[in-house]
Coordinates of C-alpha atoms in Angstrom, one line a residue:
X1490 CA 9.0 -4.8 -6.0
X1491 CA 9.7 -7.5 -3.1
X1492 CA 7.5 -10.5 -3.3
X1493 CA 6.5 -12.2 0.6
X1494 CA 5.3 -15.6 1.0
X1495 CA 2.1 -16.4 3.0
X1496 CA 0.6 -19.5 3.2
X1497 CA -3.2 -20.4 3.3
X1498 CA -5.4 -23.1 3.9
X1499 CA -8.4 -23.8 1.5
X1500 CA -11.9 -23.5 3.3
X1501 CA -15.0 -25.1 1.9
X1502 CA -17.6 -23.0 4.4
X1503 CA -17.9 -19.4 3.7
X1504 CA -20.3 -17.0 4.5
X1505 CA -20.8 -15.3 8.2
X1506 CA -21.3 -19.1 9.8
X1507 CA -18.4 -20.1 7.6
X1508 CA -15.9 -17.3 8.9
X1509 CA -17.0 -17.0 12.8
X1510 CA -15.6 -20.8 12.4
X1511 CA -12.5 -20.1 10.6
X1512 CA -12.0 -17.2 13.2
X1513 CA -12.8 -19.4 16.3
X1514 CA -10.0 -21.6 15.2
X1515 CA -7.8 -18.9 15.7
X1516 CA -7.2 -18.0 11.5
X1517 CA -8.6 -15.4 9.6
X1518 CA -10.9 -16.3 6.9
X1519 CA -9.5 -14.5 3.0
X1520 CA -9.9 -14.8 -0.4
X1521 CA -8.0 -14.3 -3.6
X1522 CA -10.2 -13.2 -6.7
X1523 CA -9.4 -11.9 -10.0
X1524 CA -8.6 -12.8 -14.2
X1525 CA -10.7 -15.7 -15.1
X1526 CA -10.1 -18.2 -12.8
X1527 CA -12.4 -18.9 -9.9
X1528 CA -12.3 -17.2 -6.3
X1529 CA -10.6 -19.2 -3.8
X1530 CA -11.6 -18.6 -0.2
X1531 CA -8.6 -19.7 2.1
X1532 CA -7.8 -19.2 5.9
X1533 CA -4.1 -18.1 7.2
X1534 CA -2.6 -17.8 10.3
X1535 CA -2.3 -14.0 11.7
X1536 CA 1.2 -14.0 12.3
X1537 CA 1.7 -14.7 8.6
X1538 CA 0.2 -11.6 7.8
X1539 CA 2.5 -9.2 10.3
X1540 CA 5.4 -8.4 7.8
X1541 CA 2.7 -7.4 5.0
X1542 CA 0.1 -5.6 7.4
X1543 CA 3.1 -3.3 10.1
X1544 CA 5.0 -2.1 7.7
X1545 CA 4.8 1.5 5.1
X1546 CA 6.3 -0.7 2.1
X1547 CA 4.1 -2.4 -0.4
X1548 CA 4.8 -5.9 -1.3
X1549 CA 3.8 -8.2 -4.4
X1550 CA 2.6 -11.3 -2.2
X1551 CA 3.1 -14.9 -3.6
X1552 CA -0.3 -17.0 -1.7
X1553 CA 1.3 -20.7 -1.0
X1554 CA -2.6 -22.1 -0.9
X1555 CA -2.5 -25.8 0.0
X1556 CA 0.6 -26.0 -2.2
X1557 CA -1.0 -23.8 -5.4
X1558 CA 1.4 -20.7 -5.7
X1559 CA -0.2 -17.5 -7.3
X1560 CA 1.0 -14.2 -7.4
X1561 CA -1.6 -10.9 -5.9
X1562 CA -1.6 -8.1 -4.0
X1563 CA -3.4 -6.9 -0.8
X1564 CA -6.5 -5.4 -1.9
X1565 CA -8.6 -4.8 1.2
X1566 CA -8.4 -5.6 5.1
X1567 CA -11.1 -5.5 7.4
X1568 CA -10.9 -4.8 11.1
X1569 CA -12.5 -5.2 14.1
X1570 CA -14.1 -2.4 15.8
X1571 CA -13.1 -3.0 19.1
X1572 CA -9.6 -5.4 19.4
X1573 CA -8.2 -3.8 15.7
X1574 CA -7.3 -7.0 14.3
X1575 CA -7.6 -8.4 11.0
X1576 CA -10.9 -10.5 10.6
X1577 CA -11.0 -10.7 6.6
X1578 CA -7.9 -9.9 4.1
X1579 CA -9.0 -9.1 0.4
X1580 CA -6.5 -10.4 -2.7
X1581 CA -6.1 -9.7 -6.1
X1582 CA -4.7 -11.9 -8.4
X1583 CA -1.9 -10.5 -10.5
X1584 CA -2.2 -11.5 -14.2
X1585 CA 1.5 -12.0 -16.3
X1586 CA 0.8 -9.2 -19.0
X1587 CA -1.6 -7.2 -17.3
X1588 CA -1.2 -3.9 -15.0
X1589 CA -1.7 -4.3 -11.5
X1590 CA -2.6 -1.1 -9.2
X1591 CA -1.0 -0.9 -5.7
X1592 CA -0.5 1.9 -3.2
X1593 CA 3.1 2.2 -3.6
X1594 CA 5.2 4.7 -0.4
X1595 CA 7.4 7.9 -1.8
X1596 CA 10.7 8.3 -0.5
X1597 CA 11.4 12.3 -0.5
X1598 CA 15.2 13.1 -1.2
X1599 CA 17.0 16.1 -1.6
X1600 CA 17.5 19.5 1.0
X1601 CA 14.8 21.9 -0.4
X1602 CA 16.1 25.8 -0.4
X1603 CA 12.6 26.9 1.2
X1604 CA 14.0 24.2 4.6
X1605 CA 17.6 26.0 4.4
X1606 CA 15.7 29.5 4.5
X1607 CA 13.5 28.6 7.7
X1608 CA 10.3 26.5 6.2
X1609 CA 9.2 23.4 7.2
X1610 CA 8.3 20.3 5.2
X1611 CA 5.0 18.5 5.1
X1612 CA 4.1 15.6 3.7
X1613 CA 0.2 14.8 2.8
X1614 CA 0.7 11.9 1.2
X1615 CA 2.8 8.9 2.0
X1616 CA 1.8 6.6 -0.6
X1617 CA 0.6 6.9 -4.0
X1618 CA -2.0 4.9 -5.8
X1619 CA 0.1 3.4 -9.8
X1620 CA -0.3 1.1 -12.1
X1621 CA 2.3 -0.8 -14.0
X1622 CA 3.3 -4.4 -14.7
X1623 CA 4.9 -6.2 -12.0
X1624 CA 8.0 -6.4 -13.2
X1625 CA 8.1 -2.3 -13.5
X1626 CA 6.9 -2.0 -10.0
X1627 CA 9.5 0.0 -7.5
X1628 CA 9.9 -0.6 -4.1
X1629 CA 9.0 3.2 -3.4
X1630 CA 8.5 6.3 -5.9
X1631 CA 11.5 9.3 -5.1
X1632 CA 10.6 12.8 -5.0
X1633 CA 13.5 15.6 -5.4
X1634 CA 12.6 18.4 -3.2
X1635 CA 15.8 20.1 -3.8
X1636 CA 14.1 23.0 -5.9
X1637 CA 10.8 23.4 -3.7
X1638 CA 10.7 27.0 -2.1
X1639 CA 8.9 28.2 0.8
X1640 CA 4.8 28.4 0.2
X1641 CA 5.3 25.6 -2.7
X1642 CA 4.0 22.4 -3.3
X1643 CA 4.4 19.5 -5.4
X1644 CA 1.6 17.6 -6.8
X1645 CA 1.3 14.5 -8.1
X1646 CA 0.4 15.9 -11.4
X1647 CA 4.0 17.2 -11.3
X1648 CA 5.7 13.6 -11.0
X1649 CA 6.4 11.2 -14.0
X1650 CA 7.5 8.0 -14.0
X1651 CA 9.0 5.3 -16.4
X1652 CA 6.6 2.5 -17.1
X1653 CA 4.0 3.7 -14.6
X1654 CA 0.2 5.1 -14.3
X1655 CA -0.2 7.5 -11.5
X1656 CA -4.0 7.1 -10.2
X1657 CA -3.8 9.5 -7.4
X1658 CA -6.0 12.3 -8.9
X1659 CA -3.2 14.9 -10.1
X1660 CA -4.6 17.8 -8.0
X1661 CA -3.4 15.9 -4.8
X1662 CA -0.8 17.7 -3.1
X1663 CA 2.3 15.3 -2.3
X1664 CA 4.3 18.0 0.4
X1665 CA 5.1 21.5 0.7
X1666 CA 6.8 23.5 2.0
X1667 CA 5.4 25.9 4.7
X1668 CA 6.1 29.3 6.1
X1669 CA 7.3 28.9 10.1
X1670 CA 6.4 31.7 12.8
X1671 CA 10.2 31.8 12.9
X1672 CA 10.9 32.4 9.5
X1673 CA 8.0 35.4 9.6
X1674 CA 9.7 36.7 12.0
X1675 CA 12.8 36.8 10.4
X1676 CA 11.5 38.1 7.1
X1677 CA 10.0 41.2 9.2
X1678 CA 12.8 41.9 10.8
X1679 CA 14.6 41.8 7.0
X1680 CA 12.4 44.0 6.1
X1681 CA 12.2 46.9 8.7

């Protein structure tokens, strides 16, 4: 999986005071928590955070924290209800040894013979929720649809993957393929 570089300030005032602060100078207050080691509340700048927010791939993020590197991942981001900006980014620390879960985006590949026959393809879920060490972690998860006929689905109890946990529940449908007007229309005309 890539790894992108952000770097952070360390802030000694937290709570709401602490943040509205942190925020009037134009940075958004975060923290990195996890292991054994003590949270570390930090500030970075927003634009920082624009290649790991705008974007449908998943990234392992090295924190560059006053010079202390440490490896986590995004865990939660808060908005604000009105402007939809960040205004508090959640990390988890990611241990050497230890499985890390991270919402990680599917690539679909393949022509499906339920497409070629006049269905359409849906997809339900763009990213799916593993857990693996880092070092096992792919930059997306492929799914061959090449076998999926029309009215099927695939589900993420279907998928296996070397080296990884799926933690989407396995009754969560991933796409399918659905019957179009056309197609019904077809079929009935085949059939009279």
């Amino acid at each position: 999986m890539e790894t992108i570089q952000i770097h952070g300030v360390k802030r000694e005032n937290f709570g709401k005071k602490g943040s509205k602060d942190v925020r009037r100078n134009g940075l958004i207050p975060a923290i990195v928590y996890g292991g054994q080691e003590e949270a570390v509340h930090f500030a970075l700048d927003e634009k920082e955070l624009k290649p790991l927010l705008y974007t449908p791939n998943s990234y392992i993020v090295e924190l560059d924290i006053d010079g202390t590197k440490q490896l986590a991942v995004l865990r939660e981001v808060q908005f604000h209800p009105v402007k939809d900006n960040p205004i508090h980014i959640d990390f988890f620390r990611v241990l050497p040894g230890r499985p890390v879960a991270i919402d990680v985006p599917i690539r679909i590949v393949g022509n499906s013979e339920g497409v070629k026959l006049g269905g359409k393809l849906t997809v339900q879920k763009r990213k799916l929720r593993v857990s693996g060490l880092v070092e096992y972690l792919p930059d997306y998860l492929e799914i061959d649809i090449t076998n999926l006929a029309i009215g099927k689905s695939i589900f993420v109890g279907d998928l296996k993957y070397d080296n990884l946990t799926l933690l989407t529940p396995a009754t969560t449908s991933v796409c399918a393929v659905i019957m179009t007007r056309a197609a019904r229309g077809a079929a009935a005309a085949a059939s009279k």
